[in-house]
Coordinates of C-alpha atoms in Angstrom, one line a residue:
M23 CA 22.9 -6.0 20.2
R24 CA 20.3 -3.1 20.0
F25 CA 18.4 -2.8 17.1
S26 CA 17.0 0.6 15.8
D27 CA 13.7 1.5 15.6
F28 CA 13.7 1.5 11.8
Q29 CA 15.2 -2.0 11.9
L30 CA 12.4 -3.3 14.4
L31 CA 9.7 -1.7 12.2
A32 CA 10.9 -3.2 9.1
A33 CA 11.3 -6.9 10.8
G34 CA 7.9 -6.8 12.3
Q35 CA 6.1 -5.5 9.0
T36 CA 8.2 -7.8 6.8
L37 CA 6.6 -10.8 9.1
S38 CA 3.2 -9.1 8.8
W39 CA 3.1 -8.7 4.9
V40 CA 4.5 -12.2 4.8
G41 CA 1.5 -13.4 6.8
N42 CA -0.9 -11.9 5.1
G43 CA 0.0 -13.9 1.8
F44 CA -0.8 -16.8 4.1
Q45 CA -4.4 -15.6 4.8
T46 CA -5.1 -14.7 0.9
V47 CA -4.4 -18.3 0.0
A48 CA -6.3 -19.5 3.1
L49 CA -9.3 -17.6 2.8
A50 CA -9.9 -18.6 -1.0
V51 CA -9.3 -22.2 0.0
A52 CA -11.3 -22.4 3.2
V53 CA -14.7 -20.8 1.5
V54 CA -14.3 -23.1 -1.3
L55 CA -13.6 -26.5 0.3
A56 CA -16.3 -25.3 3.0
G57 CA -19.0 -25.3 -0.1
G58 CA -19.2 -21.5 -0.4
G59 CA -18.0 -21.0 -4.0
P60 CA -17.5 -17.7 -5.6
G61 CA -20.6 -16.0 -4.3
D62 CA -19.5 -16.4 -0.5
L63 CA -16.1 -15.6 -1.4
G64 CA -17.2 -12.4 -2.9
L65 CA -19.4 -11.4 0.1
V66 CA -16.7 -11.7 2.0
M67 CA -14.4 -9.8 0.1
A68 CA -17.0 -6.8 -0.1
S69 CA -17.3 -7.1 3.5
S70 CA -13.5 -6.0 3.7
I71 CA -13.9 -3.1 1.1
V72 CA -17.0 -1.7 2.8
A73 CA -14.9 -1.8 6.3
R74 CA -11.9 -0.4 4.5
L75 CA -14.0 2.9 2.9
A76 CA -16.0 3.4 6.4
C77 CA -12.6 3.3 8.7
T78 CA -9.7 4.7 6.6
L79 CA -10.5 8.5 7.3
F80 CA -11.1 7.8 10.9
G81 CA -8.0 6.0 11.0
G82 CA -6.0 8.9 9.7
V83 CA -7.3 11.3 12.6
W84 CA -6.5 8.5 15.3
A85 CA -3.0 8.4 14.0
D86 CA -2.7 12.1 14.4
R87 CA -4.2 12.1 17.9
L88 CA -2.3 9.4 19.6
Q89 CA 1.1 8.1 19.4
P90 CA 1.4 6.2 15.8
Q91 CA 3.0 2.7 17.3
H92 CA -0.2 2.6 20.1
V93 CA -2.6 2.6 17.1
M94 CA -0.5 0.0 15.3
V95 CA -0.5 -2.4 18.4
G96 CA -4.1 -1.7 18.8
S97 CA -4.6 -2.8 15.2
D98 CA -2.4 -5.8 15.1
L99 CA -4.3 -6.9 18.4
V100 CA -7.6 -6.8 16.8
R101 CA -6.3 -8.3 13.6
L102 CA -4.4 -11.1 15.5
L103 CA -7.9 -12.2 17.1
A104 CA -9.9 -11.8 13.8
A105 CA -7.6 -14.2 12.0
G106 CA -7.6 -16.4 15.2
G107 CA -11.2 -16.5 15.0
M108 CA -10.8 -17.8 11.4
A109 CA -8.6 -20.4 12.1
L110 CA -10.9 -21.7 15.0
M111 CA -14.0 -21.5 12.7
F112 CA -12.3 -23.8 9.9
F113 CA -10.4 -26.0 12.2
S114 CA -13.7 -27.1 13.9
D115 CA -15.6 -27.3 10.4
S116 CA -18.0 -24.8 11.6
Y117 CA -18.4 -22.6 8.7
H118 CA -20.7 -19.6 9.0
L119 CA -20.8 -17.2 6.2
V120 CA -22.0 -14.1 8.4
L121 CA -19.3 -14.3 11.0
L122 CA -16.6 -14.7 8.4
C123 CA -17.9 -11.7 6.5
A124 CA -17.9 -10.0 10.2
L125 CA -14.4 -11.4 10.9
A126 CA -13.2 -10.0 7.7
A127 CA -14.5 -6.6 8.2
I128 CA -13.1 -6.3 11.6
S129 CA -9.6 -7.2 10.4
T130 CA -9.9 -4.8 7.3
G131 CA -11.2 -2.0 9.4
A132 CA -8.3 -2.6 12.0
A133 CA -5.9 -2.4 9.0
S134 CA -7.5 1.0 8.2
F135 CA -6.2 2.3 11.5
F136 CA -2.9 0.6 11.2
D137 CA -1.8 2.1 7.7
P138 CA -2.2 5.8 8.7
A139 CA -0.3 5.2 11.9
F140 CA 2.3 3.2 9.7
S141 CA 2.5 6.2 7.1
S142 CA 3.0 8.7 10.2
L143 CA 5.5 6.8 12.1
R144 CA 8.0 6.1 9.3
P145 CA 9.5 9.5 8.9
L146 CA 10.4 9.7 12.6
L147 CA 12.4 6.9 12.4
V148 CA 15.3 8.1 10.1
P149 CA 17.1 11.4 9.4
P150 CA 15.5 13.4 6.8
E151 CA 18.2 12.7 4.1
K152 CA 17.5 9.0 4.5
R153 CA 13.9 9.1 3.9
Q154 CA 14.0 8.0 0.3
S155 CA 16.3 5.2 1.4
A156 CA 14.1 3.8 4.2
N157 CA 11.0 4.2 1.9
A158 CA 12.9 1.9 -0.7
T159 CA 13.8 -0.4 1.8
L160 CA 10.4 -0.8 2.9
S161 CA 8.9 -1.2 -0.6
M162 CA 11.5 -3.9 -1.4
L163 CA 10.6 -5.6 1.7
Q164 CA 6.9 -5.4 1.0
T165 CA 7.4 -6.7 -2.5
G166 CA 9.4 -9.6 -1.8
S167 CA 6.8 -10.5 0.9
Q168 CA 3.9 -10.3 -1.6
I169 CA 6.0 -12.9 -3.6
A170 CA 7.1 -15.1 -0.7
G171 CA 3.9 -14.9 1.4
P172 CA 1.4 -16.4 -1.2
A173 CA 4.2 -19.1 -2.5
L174 CA 4.6 -20.2 1.2
G175 CA 0.9 -19.9 2.2
G176 CA -0.2 -22.1 -0.4
V177 CA 2.4 -24.8 0.4
T178 CA 1.3 -24.7 4.1
V179 CA -2.2 -24.8 3.2
A180 CA -2.0 -27.7 0.8
A181 CA -0.1 -29.4 3.5
F182 CA -1.5 -28.7 7.0
G183 CA -5.3 -27.2 5.9
A184 CA -6.9 -23.8 6.0
S185 CA -6.7 -23.2 9.5
A186 CA -2.7 -23.4 9.5
G187 CA -2.3 -20.2 7.0
F188 CA -5.0 -18.4 9.4
T189 CA -2.7 -19.3 12.3
V190 CA 0.3 -18.2 10.7
N191 CA -1.2 -15.0 9.9
A192 CA -2.2 -14.7 13.4
S193 CA 1.2 -15.1 14.8
S194 CA 2.8 -12.6 12.3
F195 CA 0.5 -9.8 13.8
L196 CA 1.7 -10.7 17.1
A197 CA 5.3 -10.5 15.7
S198 CA 4.4 -6.8 14.3
M199 CA 2.6 -6.1 17.7
V200 CA 5.7 -6.9 19.6
A201 CA 7.9 -4.7 17.2
A202 CA 6.0 -1.9 17.6
L203 CA 5.9 -1.9 21.2
L204 CA 9.7 -2.1 21.2
L205 CA 9.8 1.2 19.4
R206 CA 11.5 4.3 21.6
V207 CA 10.4 6.8 19.3
R208 CA 7.7 9.5 20.2
A209 CA 5.7 12.0 18.2
Q210 CA 4.7 15.3 19.1
R211 CA 1.0 15.6 19.5
G212 CA -1.3 18.8 20.1
E213 CA -4.6 19.4 21.3
R214 CA -7.8 17.6 20.0
S215 CA -10.6 19.1 17.8
P216 CA -13.8 17.4 16.9
M217 CA -13.5 14.6 14.7
L218 CA -14.9 16.2 11.5
A219 CA -12.9 19.6 12.1
E220 CA -9.8 17.1 11.9
L221 CA -10.6 15.5 9.0
A222 CA -11.6 18.8 7.0
A223 CA -7.8 20.0 8.5
G224 CA -6.3 17.1 6.7
W225 CA -7.9 18.0 3.4
R226 CA -7.1 21.6 3.7
E227 CA -3.6 20.4 4.1
I228 CA -3.9 18.5 0.8
A229 CA -5.1 21.8 -0.9
K230 CA -2.6 23.8 0.3
R231 CA -0.2 21.9 -2.0
D232 CA -0.9 21.7 -6.0
W233 CA 1.2 18.8 -6.6
L234 CA -0.5 16.5 -3.9
M235 CA -4.3 17.7 -4.4
F236 CA -3.9 17.1 -8.3
G237 CA -1.6 13.9 -7.4
L238 CA -4.8 12.4 -5.6
F239 CA -7.3 13.2 -8.4
G240 CA -4.7 11.7 -10.9
A241 CA -4.4 8.7 -8.9
T242 CA -8.0 8.2 -8.5
V243 CA -8.5 8.1 -12.5
Y244 CA -5.2 5.9 -12.7
H245 CA -6.8 3.2 -10.3
I246 CA -10.3 3.5 -11.7
A247 CA -8.4 2.3 -14.9
N248 CA -6.2 0.1 -13.6
G249 CA -8.9 -1.8 -11.6
V250 CA -10.1 -2.7 -15.0
I251 CA -6.8 -3.4 -16.0
L252 CA -6.0 -6.0 -13.5
V253 CA -9.3 -8.0 -13.8
L254 CA -8.9 -8.2 -17.8
V255 CA -5.4 -9.1 -17.9
Q256 CA -6.3 -12.3 -15.4
V257 CA -8.6 -13.5 -18.1
V258 CA -6.2 -12.6 -21.0
A259 CA -3.4 -14.8 -19.1
I260 CA -5.7 -17.9 -18.5
E261 CA -7.5 -18.0 -21.9
R262 CA -4.4 -17.0 -24.5
L263 CA -1.1 -16.9 -22.8
G264 CA -1.0 -20.4 -21.3
G265 CA -3.2 -20.9 -18.1
P266 CA -2.6 -20.7 -14.5
S267 CA 1.3 -21.2 -15.0
A268 CA 1.5 -18.1 -17.2
A269 CA -0.4 -16.1 -14.6
G270 CA 2.2 -17.4 -12.3
F271 CA 4.9 -16.2 -14.3
I272 CA 3.4 -12.8 -15.0
A273 CA 3.0 -12.5 -11.1
A274 CA 6.7 -13.5 -10.6
A275 CA 7.5 -10.8 -13.1
E276 CA 5.6 -7.9 -11.6
G277 CA 7.3 -8.6 -8.4
L278 CA 10.7 -8.8 -9.9
G279 CA 9.8 -5.6 -11.5
G280 CA 8.8 -4.2 -8.1
V281 CA 12.1 -5.2 -6.4
I282 CA 14.1 -3.7 -9.2
G283 CA 12.1 -0.5 -9.3
A284 CA 12.8 -0.1 -5.0
A285 CA 16.5 -1.1 -5.7
I286 CA 16.7 2.1 -8.2
A287 CA 15.1 4.1 -5.8
L288 CA 17.8 3.1 -3.2
R289 CA 20.5 4.6 -5.5
F290 CA 19.2 7.1 -7.8
K291 CA 18.3 10.2 -5.7
P292 CA 17.4 13.1 -7.7
R293 CA 16.8 16.6 -6.5
R294 CA 13.2 16.5 -8.2
L295 CA 12.3 13.3 -7.0
L296 CA 8.6 13.8 -7.4
R297 CA 8.8 14.5 -11.2
A298 CA 11.1 11.5 -11.7
G299 CA 8.5 9.4 -10.0
W300 CA 5.8 10.4 -12.4
L301 CA 8.2 9.7 -15.2
T302 CA 8.8 6.4 -14.2
L303 CA 5.0 5.8 -13.9
L304 CA 4.5 6.4 -17.6
L305 CA 6.2 2.9 -18.2
M306 CA 3.2 1.3 -16.6
P307 CA 1.1 1.3 -19.9
L308 CA 3.7 -0.9 -21.4
W309 CA 2.6 -3.8 -19.4
A310 CA -1.3 -3.2 -20.3
L311 CA -0.6 -2.9 -23.9
A312 CA 1.9 -6.0 -24.0
Y313 CA -1.4 -7.9 -23.4
V314 CA -2.8 -6.5 -26.9
W315 CA 0.3 -6.5 -28.7
P316 CA 2.2 -8.5 -29.5
A317 CA 0.1 -10.6 -27.0
E318 CA 2.9 -12.9 -26.2
L319 CA 3.8 -14.5 -22.9
I320 CA 7.3 -13.0 -23.1
A321 CA 6.4 -9.8 -23.9
V322 CA 4.1 -9.7 -21.2
I323 CA 6.8 -10.6 -18.8
A324 CA 9.2 -7.9 -20.2
G325 CA 6.3 -5.2 -19.7
A326 CA 5.3 -6.4 -16.2
I327 CA 9.1 -6.0 -15.1
I328 CA 9.5 -2.6 -16.8
G329 CA 6.2 -1.3 -15.4
Y330 CA 6.1 -2.6 -12.0
A331 CA 9.6 -1.2 -11.7
G332 CA 8.4 2.3 -12.6
L333 CA 5.5 1.6 -10.3
I334 CA 7.5 1.0 -7.1
F335 CA 9.9 3.9 -8.1
F336 CA 7.1 6.1 -8.4
D337 CA 5.5 4.9 -4.8
V338 CA 8.8 5.8 -3.1
A339 CA 9.1 9.1 -4.6
W340 CA 5.3 9.9 -3.6
E341 CA 5.7 8.7 -0.1
T342 CA 8.9 10.6 0.3
A343 CA 7.5 13.9 -1.0
I344 CA 4.6 13.4 1.3
Q345 CA 7.0 12.8 4.3
D346 CA 9.2 15.9 3.3
N347 CA 6.5 18.4 2.5
V348 CA 3.4 17.7 4.9
P349 CA 3.9 18.5 8.7
Q350 CA 4.3 15.2 10.9
R351 CA 1.4 15.9 12.9
M352 CA -0.9 15.9 9.8
L353 CA 0.7 12.9 8.2
G354 CA -2.0 10.1 9.4
R355 CA -4.8 12.2 8.0
V356 CA -3.0 13.1 4.8
S357 CA -2.5 9.7 4.2
S358 CA -5.7 8.3 5.0
W359 CA -7.1 10.5 2.2
D360 CA -4.6 9.0 -0.1
Y361 CA -5.6 5.4 0.8
L362 CA -9.1 6.5 0.4
T363 CA -8.7 7.6 -3.3
S364 CA -6.9 4.1 -4.1
F365 CA -9.6 2.0 -2.4
L366 CA -12.6 3.5 -3.4
A367 CA -11.4 3.9 -7.0
M368 CA -10.1 0.3 -7.7
P369 CA -13.3 -1.7 -7.0
V370 CA -15.0 0.8 -9.2
G371 CA -12.7 -0.3 -12.1
N372 CA -13.3 -4.0 -10.9
V373 CA -16.6 -3.7 -11.3
L374 CA -16.6 -2.2 -14.7
A375 CA -14.0 -4.7 -16.3
G376 CA -16.8 -7.2 -17.2
P377 CA -19.4 -4.8 -18.6
L378 CA -16.8 -2.9 -20.6
S379 CA -15.3 -5.9 -22.1
A380 CA -18.5 -7.2 -23.1
A381 CA -19.5 -4.1 -24.9
Y382 CA -16.2 -2.9 -26.6
G383 CA -14.1 -6.4 -26.5
T384 CA -11.3 -6.8 -24.1
S385 CA -8.5 -5.7 -26.4
K386 CA -10.2 -1.9 -27.2
V387 CA -10.7 -1.6 -23.2
L388 CA -7.1 -2.6 -22.5
T389 CA -6.1 -0.2 -25.0
T390 CA -8.3 2.7 -23.6
C391 CA -7.2 1.9 -20.2
A392 CA -3.6 2.1 -20.9
A393 CA -4.1 5.3 -22.7
I394 CA -5.8 6.6 -19.6
L395 CA -3.2 5.4 -17.3
F396 CA -0.4 7.5 -19.5
L397 CA -2.6 10.4 -19.5
S398 CA -3.3 10.4 -15.8
A399 CA 0.5 10.6 -15.1
A400 CA 1.7 12.8 -17.9
A401 CA -1.4 15.3 -17.1
Q402 CA 0.7 15.9 -13.8
F403 CA 3.5 17.6 -15.6
L404 CA 0.9 20.8 -16.4
V405 CA 1.1 21.2 -12.2
P406 CA 3.8 23.7 -11.2
G407 CA 4.5 22.1 -8.0
T408 CA 5.0 18.5 -9.7
R409 CA 7.8 20.1 -12.4
T410 CA 9.6 22.2 -9.5
L411 CA 9.3 20.3 -6.3
T412 CA 12.8 19.6 -5.0
R413 CA 14.2 18.0 -2.2
G414 CA 15.7 20.6 -0.2
P415 CA 19.3 20.3 1.8
H416 CA 19.0 18.0 5.0
T417 CA 20.5 18.4 8.4
D418 CA 21.8 15.8 10.7
A419 CA 19.3 16.8 13.4
P420 CA 16.8 13.9 14.8
A421 CA 13.2 14.1 13.2
P422 CA 10.6 15.8 15.4
G423 CA 9.9 13.9 18.6
R424 CA 12.8 11.8 18.3
P425 CA 15.4 11.6 20.9
P426 CA 18.7 12.9 20.1
E427 CA 20.7 9.7 20.9
L428 CA 18.4 7.5 18.4
A429 CA 19.7 9.7 15.7
E430 CA 23.2 8.1 15.4
S431 CA 22.0 4.5 16.0
T432 CA 19.2 4.8 13.4
G433 CA 19.7 3.7 9.5
A434 CA 18.0 3.0 6.7

């Protein structure tokens, strides 16, 4: 049986996403059991954030310079070696904070090259009319993996130790790398320019489209407010709603909501998809406000399902709009600017959560941030392109750079 390029990519990425859940659990357990505590874990996480911010834009340039799957293979290889190094460190009981921070930074830096290449590759694997379905399928797989990965990782780490979790993650990168190597699709690539010129060209591509530029600005504000919320709701769940078990139920509800949102995106295909996406994002404040009133676990669970369904539908709409309207040769750079706004804004919100809640109280801060979520999404309807952007009629021609015979065998 010959698998399509999309099926190969989906299988490889699902295994990689599940493997990342193993490393998330293994890292926290390994550092704490080694005597590192919150301070060491915070430094490791900070190293990852710095690497992400430093590498993301350059990752977008290289995704547009090379065949995207080649960038993905290189990234997976580096991450495999980094995860293997972590496994070896904790298996041999030779904990070194500086080395762990370096390995975490190397792994995250490599991921900063993988993500734009992945975004650049996706629209090449399916005909244009199937892009929304393909994006919804990948979102569903990713959301499900984010539930299954940590759950399986927790069982594995509890039974066999943290080094086993890192080993599983390393193996998942190997699976992703093999899948990328088997892809037959080829992207068209032009002449190279100096690095800074190519970065600037990516931003100019964004500035040409009002819905994209103002969408990125709105997302930056959104992510700062959401970064505050994500910290405070954990505290509320543990202190007021039932402790760790409540936090677990809420996390499961968020995952369920994401799967529902992706499933809706598989079926509901309006011509003004981007406008529908921003409308569904208006549901997210309900999740945050449920922690304030009625502040009951069942209400928070319901809000999580509804809010995250809207969030994932929006993600599918946003990715599809970019794929439909940005030239494929620029997708890596445009995606890297998109990733940068998210990764830059979220830690800012995380840092602000503590001081703001101490100064004004958790409930007031959550209510204000929920209002910011709503306004940052609602403001997009003032942008003409957001209101009018439509998905045009598609042909059955293969996407650029795809051999014609692959168009028939590829499905979402």
